[in-house]
PDB file of C-alpha atoms in Angstrom:
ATOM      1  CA  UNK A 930     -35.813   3.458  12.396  1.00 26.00           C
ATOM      2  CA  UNK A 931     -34.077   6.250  11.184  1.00 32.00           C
ATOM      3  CA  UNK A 932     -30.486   5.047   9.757  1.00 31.00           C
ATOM      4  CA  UNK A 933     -27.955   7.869  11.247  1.00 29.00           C
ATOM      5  CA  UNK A 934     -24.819   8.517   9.045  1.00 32.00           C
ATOM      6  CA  UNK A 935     -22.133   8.700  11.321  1.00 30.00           C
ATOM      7  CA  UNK A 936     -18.337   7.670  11.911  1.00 32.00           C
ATOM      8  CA  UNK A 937     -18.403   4.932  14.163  1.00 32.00           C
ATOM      9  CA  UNK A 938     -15.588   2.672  14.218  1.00 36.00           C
ATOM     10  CA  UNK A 939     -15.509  -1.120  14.601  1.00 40.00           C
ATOM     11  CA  UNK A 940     -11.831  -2.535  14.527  1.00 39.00           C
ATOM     12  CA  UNK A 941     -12.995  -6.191  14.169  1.00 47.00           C
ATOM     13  CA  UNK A 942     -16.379  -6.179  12.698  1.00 49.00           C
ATOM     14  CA  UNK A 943     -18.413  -4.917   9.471  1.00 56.00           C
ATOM     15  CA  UNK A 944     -22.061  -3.462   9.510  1.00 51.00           C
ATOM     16  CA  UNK A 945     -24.655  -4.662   6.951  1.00 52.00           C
ATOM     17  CA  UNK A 946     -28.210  -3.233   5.865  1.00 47.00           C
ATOM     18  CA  UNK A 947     -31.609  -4.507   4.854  1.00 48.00           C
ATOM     19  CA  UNK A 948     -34.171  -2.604   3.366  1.00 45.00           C
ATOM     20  CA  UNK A 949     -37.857  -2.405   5.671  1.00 44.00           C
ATOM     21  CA  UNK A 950     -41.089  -1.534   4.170  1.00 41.00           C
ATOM     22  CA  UNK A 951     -42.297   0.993   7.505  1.00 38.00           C
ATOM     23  CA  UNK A 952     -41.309   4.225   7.189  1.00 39.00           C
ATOM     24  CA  UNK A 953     -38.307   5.152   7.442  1.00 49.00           C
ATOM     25  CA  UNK A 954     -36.374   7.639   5.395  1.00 51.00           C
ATOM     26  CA  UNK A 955     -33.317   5.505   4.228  1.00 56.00           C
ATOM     27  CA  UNK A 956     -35.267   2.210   3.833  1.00 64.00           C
ATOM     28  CA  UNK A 957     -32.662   0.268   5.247  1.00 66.00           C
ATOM     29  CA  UNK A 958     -31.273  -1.726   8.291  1.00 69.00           C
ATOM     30  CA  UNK A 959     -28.184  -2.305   9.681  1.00 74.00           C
ATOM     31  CA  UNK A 960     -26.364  -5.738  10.354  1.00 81.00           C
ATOM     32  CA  UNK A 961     -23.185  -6.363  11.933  1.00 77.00           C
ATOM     33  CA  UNK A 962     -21.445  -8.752  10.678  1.00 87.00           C
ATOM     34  CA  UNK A 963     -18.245 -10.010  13.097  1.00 88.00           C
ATOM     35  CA  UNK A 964     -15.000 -10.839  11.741  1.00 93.00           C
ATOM     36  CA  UNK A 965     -15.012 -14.248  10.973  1.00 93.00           C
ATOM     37  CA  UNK A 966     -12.313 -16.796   9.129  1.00 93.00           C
ATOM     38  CA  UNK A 967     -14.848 -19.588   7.898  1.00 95.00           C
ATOM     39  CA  UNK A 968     -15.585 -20.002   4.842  1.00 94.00           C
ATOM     40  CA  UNK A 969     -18.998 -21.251   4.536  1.00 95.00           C
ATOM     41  CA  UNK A 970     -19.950 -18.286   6.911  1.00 95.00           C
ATOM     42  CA  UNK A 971     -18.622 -15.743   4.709  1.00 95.00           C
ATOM     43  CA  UNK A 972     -21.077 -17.277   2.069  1.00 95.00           C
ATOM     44  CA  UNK A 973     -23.952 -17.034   4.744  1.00 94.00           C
ATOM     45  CA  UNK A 974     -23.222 -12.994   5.048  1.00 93.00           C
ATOM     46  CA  UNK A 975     -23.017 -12.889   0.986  1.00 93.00           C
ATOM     47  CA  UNK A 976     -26.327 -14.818   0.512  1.00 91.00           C
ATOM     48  CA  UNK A 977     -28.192 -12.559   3.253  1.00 88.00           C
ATOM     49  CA  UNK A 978     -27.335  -9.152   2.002  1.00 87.00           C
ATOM     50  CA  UNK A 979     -28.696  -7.513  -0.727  1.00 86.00           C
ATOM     51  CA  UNK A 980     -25.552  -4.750  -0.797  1.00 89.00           C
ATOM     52  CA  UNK A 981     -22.567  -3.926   0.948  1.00 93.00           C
ATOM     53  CA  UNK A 982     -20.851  -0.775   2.564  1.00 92.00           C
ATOM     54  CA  UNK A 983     -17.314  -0.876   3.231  1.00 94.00           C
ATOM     55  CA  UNK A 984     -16.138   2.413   5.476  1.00 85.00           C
ATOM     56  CA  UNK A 985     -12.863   3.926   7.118  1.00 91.00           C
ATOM     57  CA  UNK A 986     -10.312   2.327   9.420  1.00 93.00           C
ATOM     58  CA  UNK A 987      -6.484   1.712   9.864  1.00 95.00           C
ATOM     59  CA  UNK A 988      -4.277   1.284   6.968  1.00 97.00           C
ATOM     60  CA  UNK A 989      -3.831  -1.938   4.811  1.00 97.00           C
ATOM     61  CA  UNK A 990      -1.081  -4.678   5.367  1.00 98.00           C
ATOM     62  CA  UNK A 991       1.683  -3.466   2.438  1.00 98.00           C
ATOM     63  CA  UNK A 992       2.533  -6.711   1.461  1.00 98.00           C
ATOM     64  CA  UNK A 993      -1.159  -7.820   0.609  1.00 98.00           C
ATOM     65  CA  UNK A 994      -0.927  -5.389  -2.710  1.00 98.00           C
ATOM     66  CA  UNK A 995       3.127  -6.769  -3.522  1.00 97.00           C
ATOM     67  CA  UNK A 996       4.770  -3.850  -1.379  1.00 97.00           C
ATOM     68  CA  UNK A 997       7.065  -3.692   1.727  1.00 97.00           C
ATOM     69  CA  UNK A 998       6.858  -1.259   4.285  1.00 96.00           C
ATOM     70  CA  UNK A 999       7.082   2.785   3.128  1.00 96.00           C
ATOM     71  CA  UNK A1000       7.464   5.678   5.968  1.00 93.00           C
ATOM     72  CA  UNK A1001       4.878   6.829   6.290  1.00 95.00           C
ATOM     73  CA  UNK A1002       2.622   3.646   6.638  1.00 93.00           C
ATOM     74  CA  UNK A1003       0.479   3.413   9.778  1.00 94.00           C
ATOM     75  CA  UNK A1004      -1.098   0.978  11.658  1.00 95.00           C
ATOM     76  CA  UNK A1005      -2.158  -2.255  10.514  1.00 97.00           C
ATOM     77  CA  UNK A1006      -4.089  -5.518  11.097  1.00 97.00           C
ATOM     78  CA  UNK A1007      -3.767  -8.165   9.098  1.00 97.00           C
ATOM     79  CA  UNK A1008      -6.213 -10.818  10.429  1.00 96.00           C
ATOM     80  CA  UNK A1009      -8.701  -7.712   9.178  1.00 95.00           C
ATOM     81  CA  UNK A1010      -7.355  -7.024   6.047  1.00 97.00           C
ATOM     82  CA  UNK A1011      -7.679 -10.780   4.821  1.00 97.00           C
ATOM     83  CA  UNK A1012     -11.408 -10.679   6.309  1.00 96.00           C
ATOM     84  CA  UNK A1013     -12.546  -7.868   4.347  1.00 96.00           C
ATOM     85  CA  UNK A1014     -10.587  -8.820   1.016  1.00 97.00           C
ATOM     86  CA  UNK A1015     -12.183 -12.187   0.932  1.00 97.00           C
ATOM     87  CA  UNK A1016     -15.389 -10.871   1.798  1.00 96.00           C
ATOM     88  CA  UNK A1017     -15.046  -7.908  -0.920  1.00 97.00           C
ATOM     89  CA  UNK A1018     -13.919 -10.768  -3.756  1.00 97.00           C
ATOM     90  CA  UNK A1019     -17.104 -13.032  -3.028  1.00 97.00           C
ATOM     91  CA  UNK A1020     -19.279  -9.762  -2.825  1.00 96.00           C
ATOM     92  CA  UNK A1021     -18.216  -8.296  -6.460  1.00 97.00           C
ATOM     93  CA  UNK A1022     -18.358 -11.558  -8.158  1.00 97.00           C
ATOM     94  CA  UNK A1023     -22.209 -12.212  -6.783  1.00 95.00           C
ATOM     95  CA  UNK A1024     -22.657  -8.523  -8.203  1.00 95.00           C
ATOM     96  CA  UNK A1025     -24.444  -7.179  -5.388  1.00 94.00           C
ATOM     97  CA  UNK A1026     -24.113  -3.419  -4.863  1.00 94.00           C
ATOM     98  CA  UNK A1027     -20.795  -2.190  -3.080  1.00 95.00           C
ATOM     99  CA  UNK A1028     -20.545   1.315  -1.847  1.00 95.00           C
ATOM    100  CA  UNK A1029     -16.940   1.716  -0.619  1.00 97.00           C
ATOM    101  CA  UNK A1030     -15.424   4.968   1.574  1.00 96.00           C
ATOM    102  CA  UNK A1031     -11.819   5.794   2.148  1.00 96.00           C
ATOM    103  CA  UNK A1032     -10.335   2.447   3.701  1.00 97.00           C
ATOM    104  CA  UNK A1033     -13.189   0.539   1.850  1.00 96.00           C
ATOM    105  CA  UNK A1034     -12.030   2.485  -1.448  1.00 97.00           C
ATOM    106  CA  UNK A1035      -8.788   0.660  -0.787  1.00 97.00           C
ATOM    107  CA  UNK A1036      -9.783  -2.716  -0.208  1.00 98.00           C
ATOM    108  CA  UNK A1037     -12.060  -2.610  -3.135  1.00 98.00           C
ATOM    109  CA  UNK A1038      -9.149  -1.329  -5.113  1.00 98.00           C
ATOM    110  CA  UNK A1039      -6.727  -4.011  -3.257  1.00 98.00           C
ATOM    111  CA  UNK A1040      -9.142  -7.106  -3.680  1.00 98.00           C
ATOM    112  CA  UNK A1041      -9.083  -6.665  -7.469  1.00 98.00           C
ATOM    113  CA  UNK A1042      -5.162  -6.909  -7.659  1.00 98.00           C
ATOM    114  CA  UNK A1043      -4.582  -2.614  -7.824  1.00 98.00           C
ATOM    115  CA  UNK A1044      -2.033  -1.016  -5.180  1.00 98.00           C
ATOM    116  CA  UNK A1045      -2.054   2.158  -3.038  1.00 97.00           C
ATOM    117  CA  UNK A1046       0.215   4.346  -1.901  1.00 98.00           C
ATOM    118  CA  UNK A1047       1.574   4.126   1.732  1.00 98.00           C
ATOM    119  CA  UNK A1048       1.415   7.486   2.301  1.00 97.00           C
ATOM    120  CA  UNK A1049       0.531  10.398   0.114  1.00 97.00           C
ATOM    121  CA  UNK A1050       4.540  12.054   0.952  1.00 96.00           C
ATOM    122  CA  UNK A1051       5.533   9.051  -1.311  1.00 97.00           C
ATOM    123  CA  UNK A1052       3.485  10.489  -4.255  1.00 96.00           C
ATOM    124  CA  UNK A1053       6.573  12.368  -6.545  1.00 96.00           C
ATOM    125  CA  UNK A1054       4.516  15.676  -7.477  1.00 94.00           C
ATOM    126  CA  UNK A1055       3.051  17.929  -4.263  1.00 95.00           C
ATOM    127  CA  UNK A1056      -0.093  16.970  -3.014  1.00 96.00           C
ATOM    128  CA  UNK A1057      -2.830  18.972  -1.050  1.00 94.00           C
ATOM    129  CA  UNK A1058      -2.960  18.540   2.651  1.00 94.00           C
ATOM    130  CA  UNK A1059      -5.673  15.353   2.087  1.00 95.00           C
ATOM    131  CA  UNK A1060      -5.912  15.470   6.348  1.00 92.00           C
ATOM    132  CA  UNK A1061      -8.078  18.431   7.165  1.00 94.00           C
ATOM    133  CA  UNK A1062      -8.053  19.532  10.814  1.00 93.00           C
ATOM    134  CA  UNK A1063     -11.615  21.404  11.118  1.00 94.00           C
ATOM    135  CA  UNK A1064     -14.171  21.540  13.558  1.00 92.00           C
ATOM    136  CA  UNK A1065     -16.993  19.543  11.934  1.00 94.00           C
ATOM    137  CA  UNK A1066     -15.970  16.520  10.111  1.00 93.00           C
ATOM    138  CA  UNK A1067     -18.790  17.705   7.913  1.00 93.00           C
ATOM    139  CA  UNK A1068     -16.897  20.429   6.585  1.00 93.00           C
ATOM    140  CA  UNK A1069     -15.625  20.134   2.942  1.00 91.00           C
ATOM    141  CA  UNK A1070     -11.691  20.664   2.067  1.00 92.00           C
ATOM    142  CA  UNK A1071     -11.341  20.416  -1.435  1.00 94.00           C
ATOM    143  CA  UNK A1072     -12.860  20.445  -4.819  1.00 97.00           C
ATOM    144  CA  UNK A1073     -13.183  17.020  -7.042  1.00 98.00           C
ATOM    145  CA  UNK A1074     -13.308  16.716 -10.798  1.00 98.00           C
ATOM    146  CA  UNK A1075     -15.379  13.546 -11.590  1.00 98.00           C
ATOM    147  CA  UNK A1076     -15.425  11.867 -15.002  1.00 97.00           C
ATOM    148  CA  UNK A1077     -17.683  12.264 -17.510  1.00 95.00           C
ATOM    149  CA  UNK A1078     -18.857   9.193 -18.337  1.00 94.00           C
ATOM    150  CA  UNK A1079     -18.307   7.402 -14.810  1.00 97.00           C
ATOM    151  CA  UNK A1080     -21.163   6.486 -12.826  1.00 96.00           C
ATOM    152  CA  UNK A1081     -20.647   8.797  -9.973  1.00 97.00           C
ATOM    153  CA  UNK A1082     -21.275  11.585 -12.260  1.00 97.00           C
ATOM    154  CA  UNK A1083     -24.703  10.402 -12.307  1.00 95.00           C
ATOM    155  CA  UNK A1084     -25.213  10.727  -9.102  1.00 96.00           C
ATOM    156  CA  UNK A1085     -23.385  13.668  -7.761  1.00 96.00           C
ATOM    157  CA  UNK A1086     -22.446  15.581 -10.357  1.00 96.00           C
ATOM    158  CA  UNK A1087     -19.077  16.828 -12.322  1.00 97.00           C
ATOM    159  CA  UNK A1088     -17.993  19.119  -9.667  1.00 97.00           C
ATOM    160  CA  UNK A1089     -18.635  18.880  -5.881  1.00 97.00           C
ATOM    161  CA  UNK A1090     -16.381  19.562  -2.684  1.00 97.00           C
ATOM    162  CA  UNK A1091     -15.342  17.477  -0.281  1.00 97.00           C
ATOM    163  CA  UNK A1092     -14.116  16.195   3.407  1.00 96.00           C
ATOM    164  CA  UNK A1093     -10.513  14.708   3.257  1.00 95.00           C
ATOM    165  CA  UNK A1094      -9.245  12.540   5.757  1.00 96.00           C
ATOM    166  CA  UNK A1095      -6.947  10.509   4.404  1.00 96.00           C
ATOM    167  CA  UNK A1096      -3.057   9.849   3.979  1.00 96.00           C
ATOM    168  CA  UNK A1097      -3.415   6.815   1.101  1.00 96.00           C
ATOM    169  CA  UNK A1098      -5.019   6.542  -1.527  1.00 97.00           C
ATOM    170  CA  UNK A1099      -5.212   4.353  -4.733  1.00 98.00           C
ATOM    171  CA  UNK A1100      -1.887   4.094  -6.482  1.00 98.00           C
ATOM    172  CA  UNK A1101      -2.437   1.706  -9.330  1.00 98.00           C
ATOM    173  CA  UNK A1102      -6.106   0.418  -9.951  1.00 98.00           C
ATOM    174  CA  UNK A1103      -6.354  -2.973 -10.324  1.00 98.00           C
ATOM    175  CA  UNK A1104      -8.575  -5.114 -13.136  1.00 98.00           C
ATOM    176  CA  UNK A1105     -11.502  -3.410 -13.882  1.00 98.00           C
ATOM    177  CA  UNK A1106     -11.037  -0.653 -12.088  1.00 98.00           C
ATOM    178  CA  UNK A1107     -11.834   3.135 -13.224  1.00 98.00           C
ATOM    179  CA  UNK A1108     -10.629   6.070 -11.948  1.00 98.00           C
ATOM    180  CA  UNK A1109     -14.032   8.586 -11.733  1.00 98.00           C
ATOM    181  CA  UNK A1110     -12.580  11.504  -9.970  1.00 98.00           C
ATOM    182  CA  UNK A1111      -9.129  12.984  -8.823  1.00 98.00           C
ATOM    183  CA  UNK A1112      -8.658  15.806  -6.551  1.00 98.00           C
ATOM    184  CA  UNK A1113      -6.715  19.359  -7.811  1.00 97.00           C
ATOM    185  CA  UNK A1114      -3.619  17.351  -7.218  1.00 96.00           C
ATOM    186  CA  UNK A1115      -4.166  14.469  -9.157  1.00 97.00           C
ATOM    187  CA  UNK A1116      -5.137  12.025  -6.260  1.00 98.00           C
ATOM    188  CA  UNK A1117      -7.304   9.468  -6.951  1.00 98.00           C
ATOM    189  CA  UNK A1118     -10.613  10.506  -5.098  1.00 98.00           C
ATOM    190  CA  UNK A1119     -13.312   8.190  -6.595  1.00 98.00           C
ATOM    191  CA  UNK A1120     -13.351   4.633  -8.228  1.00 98.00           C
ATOM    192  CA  UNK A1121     -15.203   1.982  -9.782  1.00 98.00           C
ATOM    193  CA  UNK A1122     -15.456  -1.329 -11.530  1.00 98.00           C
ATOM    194  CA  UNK A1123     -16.673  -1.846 -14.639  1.00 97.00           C
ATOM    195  CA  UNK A1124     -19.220  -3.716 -15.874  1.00 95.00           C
ATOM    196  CA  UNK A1125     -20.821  -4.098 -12.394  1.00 96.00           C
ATOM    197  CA  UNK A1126     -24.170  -2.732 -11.672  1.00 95.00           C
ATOM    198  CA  UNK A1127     -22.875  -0.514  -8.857  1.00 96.00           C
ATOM    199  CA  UNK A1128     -19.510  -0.908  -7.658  1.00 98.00           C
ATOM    200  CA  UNK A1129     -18.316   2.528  -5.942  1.00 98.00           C
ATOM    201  CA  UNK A1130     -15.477   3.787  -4.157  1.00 98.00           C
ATOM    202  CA  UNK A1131     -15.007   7.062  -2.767  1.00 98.00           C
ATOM    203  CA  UNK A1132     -11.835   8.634  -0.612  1.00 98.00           C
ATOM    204  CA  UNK A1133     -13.808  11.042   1.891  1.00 97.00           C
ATOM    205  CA  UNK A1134     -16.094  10.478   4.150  1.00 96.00           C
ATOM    206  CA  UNK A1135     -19.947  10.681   2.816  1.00 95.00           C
ATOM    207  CA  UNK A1136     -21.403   9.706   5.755  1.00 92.00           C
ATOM    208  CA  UNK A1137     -19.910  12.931   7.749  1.00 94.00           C
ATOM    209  CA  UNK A1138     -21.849  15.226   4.839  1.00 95.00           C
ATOM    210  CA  UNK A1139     -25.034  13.241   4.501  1.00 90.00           C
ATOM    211  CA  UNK A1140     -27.537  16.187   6.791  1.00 91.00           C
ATOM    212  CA  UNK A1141     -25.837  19.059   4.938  1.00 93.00           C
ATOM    213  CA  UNK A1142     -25.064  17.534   1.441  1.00 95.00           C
ATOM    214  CA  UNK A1143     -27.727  16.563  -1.172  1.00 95.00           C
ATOM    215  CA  UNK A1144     -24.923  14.822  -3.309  1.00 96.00           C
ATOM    216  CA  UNK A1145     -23.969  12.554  -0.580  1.00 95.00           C
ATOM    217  CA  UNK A1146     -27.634  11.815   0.366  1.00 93.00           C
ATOM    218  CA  UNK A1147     -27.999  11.547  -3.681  1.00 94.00           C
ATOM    219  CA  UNK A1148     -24.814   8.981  -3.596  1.00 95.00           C
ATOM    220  CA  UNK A1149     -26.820   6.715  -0.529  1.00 91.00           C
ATOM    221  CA  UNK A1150     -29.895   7.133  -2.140  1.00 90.00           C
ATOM    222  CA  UNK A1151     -28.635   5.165  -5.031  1.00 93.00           C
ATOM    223  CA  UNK A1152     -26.404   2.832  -3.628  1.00 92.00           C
ATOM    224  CA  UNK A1153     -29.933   1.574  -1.280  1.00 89.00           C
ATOM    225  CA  UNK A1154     -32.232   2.142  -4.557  1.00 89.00           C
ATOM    226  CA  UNK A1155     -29.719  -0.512  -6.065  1.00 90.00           C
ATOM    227  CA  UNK A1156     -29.608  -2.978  -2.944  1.00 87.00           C
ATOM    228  CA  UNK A1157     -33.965  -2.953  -2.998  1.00 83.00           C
ATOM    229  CA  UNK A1158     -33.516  -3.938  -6.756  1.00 81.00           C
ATOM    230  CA  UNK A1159     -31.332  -6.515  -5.657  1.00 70.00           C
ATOM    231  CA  UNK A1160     -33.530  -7.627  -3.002  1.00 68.00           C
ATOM    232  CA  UNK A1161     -36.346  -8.253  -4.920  1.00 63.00           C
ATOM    233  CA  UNK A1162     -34.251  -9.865  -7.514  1.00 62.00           C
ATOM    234  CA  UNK A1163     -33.113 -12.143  -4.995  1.00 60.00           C
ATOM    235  CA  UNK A1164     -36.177 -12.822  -3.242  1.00 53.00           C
ATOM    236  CA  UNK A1165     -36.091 -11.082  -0.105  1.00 54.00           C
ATOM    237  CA  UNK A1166     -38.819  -9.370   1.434  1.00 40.00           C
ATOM    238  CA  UNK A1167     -37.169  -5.671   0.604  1.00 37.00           C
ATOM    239  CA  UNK A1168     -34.096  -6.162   3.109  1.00 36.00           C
ATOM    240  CA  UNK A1169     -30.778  -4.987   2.127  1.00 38.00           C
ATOM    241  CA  UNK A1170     -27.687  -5.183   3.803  1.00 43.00           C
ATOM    242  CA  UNK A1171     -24.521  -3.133   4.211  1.00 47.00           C
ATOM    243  CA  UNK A1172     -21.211  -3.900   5.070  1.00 47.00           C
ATOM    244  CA  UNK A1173     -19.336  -0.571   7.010  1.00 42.00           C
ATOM    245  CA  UNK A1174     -15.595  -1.540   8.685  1.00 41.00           C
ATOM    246  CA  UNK A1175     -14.189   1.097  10.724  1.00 39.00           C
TER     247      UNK A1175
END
C-alpha cells in the first residue's frame, strides 16, 4: 500500500502508522485511533505504536495553556483538546518519535506547559499574511530560516519555502522546547524538544508538498526511519504507527 499524503480531516479521531516489510514506498501503515477518555486505553495506543503524527484541525481551548478568550480565536473542542494532550504527554515521555504539523505543533507545544497565540493580529509587530489563498495547497508562501544546530536542519535544510495555513502559532514554548525556525516575520514556524530522539513540530502543512518537495519527503522519511528503529527496539515485527488529528 502506497501511504498518500493528503489533508484529510477527522474531528474526533487520530490516525496511527506501522511500518510493513512488502513494498511499499513509505514503509508504513496507517491506524486510526478514536477519541477515547480511558486511561488504560490510551496506554494500549502508546504500547502499539512505534511513532506518532499529530496533524491540522480547529483551534485549541485558551484556557488549557492559562489564557481567556482573544478575538480572533476560532473554533474549539475541548473533549479533543484534553484527548490529544494526554495522549501527546504519555507519547513524549515513552520517547517514541512525534512528528507534529500546524495544530499538532500546538499541542506538542501546549502539552509541555508553552502557550500560543490566539490569533496572529494579537502578535504586536506586523506579521505576513500566514493564510495563503492559492490554488494548490501544495503551493509554497513564504521562506523559513531554520536553526543551525536544530534537528530539522538536518533534514531539510537552512533555507526552504513553505505552505502557510495558519492563524496561531506558538507564543511561548514550553519546557524543553526549541524554537528551529521562524518565518521573515519572526513567527515561530518549526519546534522541538530537546533531548528526545525525534520530537518535531512544524506550522505548514508537509503533507500538501510531499509529491513536489524532496524536503518534505526528506522530513517523512526520517520521522518513519526513526519509528522502524523504534520498532525493532521495541519488538515489533517492523510496524510503526502514526497519530494524524484533523
Amino acid at each position: 500500500m502506497r501511504i498518500q499524503w493528503e489533508s484529510a480531516v477527522c474531528t474526533k479521531c487520530l490516525y496511527s502508522i506501522r511500518p510493513l516489510r512488502q513494498r511499499n514506498p513509505s514503509h508504513g501503515l496507517p491506524l486510526l485511533l478514536p477519541l477515547v477518555r480511558s486511561e488504560d486505553l490510551l496506554n494500549q495506543y502508546v504500547s502499539l505504536c512505534d511513532g506518532f503524527l499529530f496533524c491540522g484541525g480547529e483551534d485549541i481551548t485558551p484556557l488549557l495553556f492559562g489564557e481567556e478568550p482573544q478575538n480572533g480565536n476560532g473554533k474549539t473542542d475541548i473533549t479533543v483538546d484534553l484527548f490529544q494532550i494526554r495522549l501527546m504527554k504519555r507519547v513524549l515521555a515513552s520517547r517514541k518519535p512525534v512528528l507534529a504539523i500546524c495544530r499538532g505543533m500546538q499541542i506538542l507545544n501546549v502539552s509541555c506547559g508553552g502557550t500560543i497565540w490566539q490569533d496572529l493580529s494579537l502578535i504586536p509587530q506586523p506579521t505576513l499574511n500566514h493564510t495563503q489563498q492559492s490554488a494548490s495547497r501544495g503551493d509554497v508562501s513564504h521562506r523559513i530560516k531554520i536553526e543551525r544546530c536544530s534537528k530539522l536542519k538536518q533534514f531539510v535544510g537552512s533555507c526552504i519555502y513553505v505552505n502557510s495555513f495558519h492563524h496561531q502559532s506558538v507564543k511561548t514554548p514550553g519546557r524543553n522546547v526549541c524554537v528551529s525556525a521562524r518565518s521573515p516575520d519572526g513567527v515561530i514556524e518549526a519546534i522541538e524538544l530537546s533531548g528526545h530522539p525525534f520530537a518535531l513540530g512544524v506550522q505548514w502543512h508537509p503533507e500538501c508538498m510531499y509529491r513536489t518537495s524532496p524536503e518534505m519527503r526528506s522530513l517523512f522519511h526520517e520521522f518513519i526511519a526513526h519509528s522502524l528503529i523504534n520498532s525493532k527496539d521495541s519488538g515489533h515485527t517492523i510496524s510503526w504507527n502514526i497519530i494524524y488529528k484533523g
